[in-house]
PDB file of C-alpha atoms in Angstrom:
ATOM      1  CA  ALA A 278    -112.835-148.231  96.297  1.00 85.00           C
ATOM      2  CA  ASP A 279    -111.404-148.821  92.505  1.00 87.00           C
ATOM      3  CA  ILE A 280    -107.718-149.051  93.497  1.00 83.00           C
ATOM      4  CA  LEU A 281    -108.504-151.619  96.426  1.00 83.00           C
ATOM      5  CA  GLY A 282    -111.072-153.283  94.473  1.00 88.00           C
ATOM      6  CA  ILE A 283    -113.788-153.283  96.996  1.00 89.00           C
ATOM      7  CA  PRO A 284    -117.569-152.249  96.429  1.00 91.00           C
ATOM      8  CA  LEU A 285    -118.800-148.711  97.168  1.00 91.00           C
ATOM      9  CA  SER A 286    -121.960-147.080  98.098  1.00 91.00           C
ATOM     10  CA  ILE A 287    -122.792-143.378  98.543  1.00 90.00           C
ATOM     11  CA  VAL A 288    -124.715-142.478 101.232  1.00 88.00           C
ATOM     12  CA  ARG A 289    -126.511-139.277 101.920  1.00 83.00           C
ATOM     13  CA  SER A 290    -128.580-139.886 104.812  1.00 81.00           C
ATOM     14  CA  PRO A 291    -128.505-141.785 108.315  1.00 79.00           C
ATOM     15  CA  GLY A 292    -131.247-143.896 106.848  1.00 81.00           C
ATOM     16  CA  GLU A 293    -129.401-144.647 103.767  1.00 87.00           C
ATOM     17  CA  MET A 294    -126.195-145.646 105.935  1.00 87.00           C
ATOM     18  CA  GLU A 295    -128.805-148.198 107.603  1.00 85.00           C
ATOM     19  CA  GLU A 296    -129.611-149.732 104.181  1.00 88.00           C
ATOM     20  CA  ALA A 297    -125.839-149.631 103.209  1.00 90.00           C
ATOM     21  CA  ILE A 298    -124.775-151.689 106.264  1.00 90.00           C
ATOM     22  CA  LYS A 299    -127.689-154.149 105.758  1.00 90.00           C
ATOM     23  CA  ILE A 300    -126.281-154.587 102.034  1.00 92.00           C
ATOM     24  CA  TYR A 301    -122.720-155.340 103.372  1.00 91.00           C
ATOM     25  CA  GLU A 302    -123.731-157.351 106.596  1.00 88.00           C
ATOM     26  CA  ASP A 303    -121.891-160.205 105.494  1.00 91.00           C
ATOM     27  CA  ALA A 304    -118.671-158.273 105.001  1.00 90.00           C
ATOM     28  CA  ASP A 305    -115.786-158.784 107.617  1.00 89.00           C
ATOM     29  CA  LEU A 306    -115.015-155.209 107.409  1.00 89.00           C
ATOM     30  CA  ILE A 307    -117.010-152.152 106.185  1.00 89.00           C
ATOM     31  CA  LEU A 308    -114.991-148.754 105.960  1.00 87.00           C
ATOM     32  CA  ILE A 309    -117.009-145.417 105.890  1.00 85.00           C
ATOM     33  CA  ASP A 310    -115.466-142.435 105.100  1.00 83.00           C
ATOM     34  CA  THR A 311    -117.390-139.317 105.908  1.00 76.00           C
ATOM     35  CA  ALA A 312    -117.218-136.172 103.582  1.00 71.00           C
ATOM     36  CA  GLY A 313    -114.274-133.676 104.394  1.00 69.00           C
ATOM     37  CA  ARG A 314    -115.685-130.869 106.342  1.00 68.00           C
ATOM     38  CA  SER A 315    -113.963-127.700 108.123  1.00 67.00           C
ATOM     39  CA  TYR A 316    -113.195-128.464 111.609  1.00 72.00           C
ATOM     40  CA  ARG A 317    -114.873-125.100 112.224  1.00 70.00           C
ATOM     41  CA  ASP A 318    -118.446-126.050 110.645  1.00 70.00           C
ATOM     42  CA  THR A 319    -119.927-126.998 113.883  1.00 72.00           C
ATOM     43  CA  ASN A 320    -123.516-127.061 112.000  1.00 73.00           C
ATOM     44  CA  SER A 321    -122.174-130.485 110.683  1.00 74.00           C
ATOM     45  CA  PHE A 322    -121.539-132.107 114.105  1.00 79.00           C
ATOM     46  CA  ALA A 323    -125.215-133.249 114.424  1.00 79.00           C
ATOM     47  CA  GLU A 324    -124.978-135.214 111.064  1.00 80.00           C
ATOM     48  CA  ILE A 325    -121.504-136.664 112.043  1.00 82.00           C
ATOM     49  CA  LYS A 326    -123.201-138.151 115.068  1.00 84.00           C
ATOM     50  CA  GLN A 327    -126.225-139.307 113.386  1.00 83.00           C
ATOM     51  CA  THR A 328    -124.148-140.938 110.819  1.00 82.00           C
ATOM     52  CA  ILE A 329    -121.767-143.005 113.447  1.00 83.00           C
ATOM     53  CA  ASN A 330    -124.937-143.705 115.320  1.00 84.00           C
ATOM     54  CA  ALA A 331    -126.630-145.085 111.953  1.00 83.00           C
ATOM     55  CA  ALA A 332    -123.613-147.316 111.480  1.00 85.00           C
ATOM     56  CA  GLN A 333    -123.351-148.206 114.754  1.00 85.00           C
ATOM     57  CA  ALA A 334    -119.460-147.624 114.097  1.00 86.00           C
ATOM     58  CA  VAL A 335    -117.092-150.050 116.363  1.00 88.00           C
ATOM     59  CA  GLU A 336    -114.040-147.660 115.566  1.00 91.00           C
ATOM     60  CA  ILE A 337    -113.605-144.306 114.631  1.00 92.00           C
ATOM     61  CA  TYR A 338    -110.755-142.414 113.410  1.00 93.00           C
ATOM     62  CA  ILE A 339    -109.921-138.664 113.135  1.00 92.00           C
ATOM     63  CA  VAL A 340    -107.527-138.038 109.988  1.00 92.00           C
ATOM     64  CA  LEU A 341    -104.982-135.231 110.507  1.00 93.00           C
ATOM     65  CA  SER A 342    -102.003-134.014 108.634  1.00 93.00           C
ATOM     66  CA  MET A 343     -98.679-133.927 109.673  1.00 93.00           C
ATOM     67  CA  THR A 344     -98.204-130.562 107.699  1.00 94.00           C
ATOM     68  CA  MET A 345    -100.885-128.715 109.765  1.00 93.00           C
ATOM     69  CA  SER A 346     -99.725-126.796 112.743  1.00 91.00           C
ATOM     70  CA  SER A 347     -99.665-127.780 116.420  1.00 89.00           C
ATOM     71  CA  ARG A 348    -102.181-125.126 117.106  1.00 91.00           C
ATOM     72  CA  ASN A 349    -104.618-126.239 114.180  1.00 92.00           C
ATOM     73  CA  CYS A 350    -104.277-129.916 115.211  1.00 92.00           C
ATOM     74  CA  LYS A 351    -105.440-128.924 118.834  1.00 92.00           C
ATOM     75  CA  GLU A 352    -108.356-126.867 117.743  1.00 91.00           C
ATOM     76  CA  VAL A 353    -109.197-129.871 115.469  1.00 90.00           C
ATOM     77  CA  LEU A 354    -109.245-132.293 118.442  1.00 91.00           C
ATOM     78  CA  GLU A 355    -110.989-129.560 120.619  1.00 90.00           C
ATOM     79  CA  ASN A 356    -113.625-129.248 118.305  1.00 87.00           C
ATOM     80  CA  TYR A 357    -114.188-133.141 117.807  1.00 87.00           C
ATOM     81  CA  LYS A 358    -114.384-133.630 121.494  1.00 87.00           C
ATOM     82  CA  PHE A 359    -117.852-134.500 120.887  1.00 85.00           C
ATOM     83  CA  LEU A 360    -116.666-138.101 119.683  1.00 87.00           C
ATOM     84  CA  ASP A 361    -116.012-140.290 122.930  1.00 81.00           C
ATOM     85  CA  ASN A 362    -113.655-142.683 121.506  1.00 88.00           C
ATOM     86  CA  TYR A 363    -111.413-142.353 118.391  1.00 93.00           C
ATOM     87  CA  LYS A 364    -108.358-143.186 116.996  1.00 94.00           C
ATOM     88  CA  ILE A 365    -105.757-141.081 115.008  1.00 95.00           C
ATOM     89  CA  ILE A 366    -104.493-141.654 111.461  1.00 95.00           C
ATOM     90  CA  PHE A 367    -101.897-138.980 110.110  1.00 95.00           C
ATOM     91  CA  THR A 368    -101.141-138.551 106.879  1.00 94.00           C
ATOM     92  CA  LYS A 369     -98.167-136.949 104.806  1.00 94.00           C
ATOM     93  CA  TYR A 370     -95.633-138.562 107.024  1.00 93.00           C
ATOM     94  CA  ASP A 371     -93.478-138.103 103.608  1.00 92.00           C
ATOM     95  CA  GLU A 372     -93.976-134.221 103.612  1.00 92.00           C
ATOM     96  CA  ILE A 373     -92.402-133.683 106.881  1.00 90.00           C
ATOM     97  CA  SER A 374     -88.652-133.675 108.313  1.00 84.00           C
ATOM     98  CA  VAL A 375     -89.398-133.717 112.090  1.00 82.00           C
ATOM     99  CA  PRO A 376     -92.810-135.449 113.144  1.00 86.00           C
ATOM    100  CA  GLY A 377     -93.012-133.294 116.443  1.00 84.00           C
ATOM    101  CA  ILE A 378     -96.791-132.909 115.757  1.00 89.00           C
ATOM    102  CA  ILE A 379     -97.352-136.446 116.948  1.00 90.00           C
ATOM    103  CA  LEU A 380     -95.903-136.045 120.410  1.00 87.00           C
ATOM    104  CA  ASN A 381     -97.970-132.662 120.657  1.00 88.00           C
ATOM    105  CA  THR A 382    -101.113-134.558 119.570  1.00 90.00           C
ATOM    106  CA  LEU A 383    -100.571-137.681 121.891  1.00 88.00           C
ATOM    107  CA  TYR A 384     -99.824-135.127 124.867  1.00 89.00           C
ATOM    108  CA  TYR A 385    -103.035-133.102 124.040  1.00 90.00           C
ATOM    109  CA  ALA A 386    -105.489-135.878 122.733  1.00 91.00           C
ATOM    110  CA  LYS A 387    -104.546-138.723 124.968  1.00 91.00           C
ATOM    111  CA  LYS A 388    -105.471-140.915 122.361  1.00 92.00           C
ATOM    112  CA  GLN A 389    -104.086-143.944 120.147  1.00 89.00           C
ATOM    113  CA  VAL A 390    -102.214-143.293 116.737  1.00 93.00           C
ATOM    114  CA  SER A 391    -102.839-146.085 114.799  1.00 94.00           C
ATOM    115  CA  TYR A 392    -101.675-145.205 111.148  1.00 95.00           C
ATOM    116  CA  ILE A 393     -99.790-142.949 109.122  1.00 95.00           C
ATOM    117  CA  THR A 394     -99.627-142.739 105.541  1.00 94.00           C
ATOM    118  CA  THR A 395     -96.232-142.277 103.662  1.00 92.00           C
ATOM    119  CA  GLY A 396     -96.941-141.404 100.143  1.00 91.00           C
ATOM    120  CA  GLN A 397     -99.511-141.197  97.549  1.00 88.00           C
ATOM    121  CA  ASN A 398     -99.919-144.948  96.824  1.00 87.00           C
ATOM    122  CA  VAL A 399    -102.951-146.469  98.292  1.00 79.00           C
ATOM    123  CA  PRO A 400    -102.569-149.084 100.202  1.00 84.00           C
ATOM    124  CA  ASP A 401     -99.133-149.586  99.967  1.00 88.00           C
ATOM    125  CA  ASP A 402     -98.341-146.252 101.730  1.00 92.00           C
ATOM    126  CA  ILE A 403    -100.488-146.811 104.463  1.00 93.00           C
ATOM    127  CA  GLU A 404     -98.758-148.281 107.448  1.00 94.00           C
ATOM    128  CA  VAL A 405     -99.482-149.234 110.938  1.00 95.00           C
ATOM    129  CA  PHE A 406     -98.120-146.765 113.329  1.00 94.00           C
ATOM    130  CA  ASP A 407     -94.623-147.761 114.747  1.00 92.00           C
ATOM    131  CA  THR A 408     -93.811-146.160 117.910  1.00 87.00           C
ATOM    132  CA  ASP A 409     -90.054-147.014 117.746  1.00 87.00           C
ATOM    133  CA  LYS A 410     -89.594-145.824 114.205  1.00 86.00           C
ATOM    134  CA  ILE A 411     -91.211-142.337 115.151  1.00 84.00           C
ATOM    135  CA  ALA A 412     -88.972-142.086 118.114  1.00 83.00           C
ATOM    136  CA  LYS A 413     -86.024-142.918 116.097  1.00 83.00           C
ATOM    137  CA  LYS A 414     -86.763-140.179 113.676  1.00 80.00           C
ATOM    138  CA  ILE A 415     -87.296-137.548 116.329  1.00 77.00           C
ATOM    139  CA  ILE A 416     -83.997-138.501 118.479  1.00 79.00           C
ATOM    140  CA  GLY A 417     -82.133-138.686 115.293  1.00 75.00           C
ATOM    141  CA  ASN A 418     -82.986-135.102 114.434  1.00 58.00           C
ATOM    142  CA  ILE A 419     -82.071-134.081 117.880  1.00 58.00           C
ATOM    143  CA  ASN A 420     -78.237-135.137 117.451  1.00 55.00           C
TER     144      ASN A 420
END
């Protein structure tokens, strides 16, 4: 929030979420970042659902690291299948040599990849997902 120069509220419950949403109701966009949790911590899923419902979220994103294995990625998506509709953000594009995990994830999840991160500089290293760019990188590595 400091880097982007935007206001920040810390919310610890669905009730506090509703209050925070009211504070920012005139904003064009409200970003909500939930606390990182293990995808194996199924006990936290009810809280995630309550938070999403309290926020009346229009778009939901699952953030996945491109450095994780396809198997782990599939496990994450399997455990979050309780989310009806989501999009994907891939991080750490700058840390991999072949972006094959994207193909595997798209095949398995059948969801849209919206953004990738290409470095540590926020917001400069957040890019809209470019299918052509990724396809060229994969095909370029085949030759």
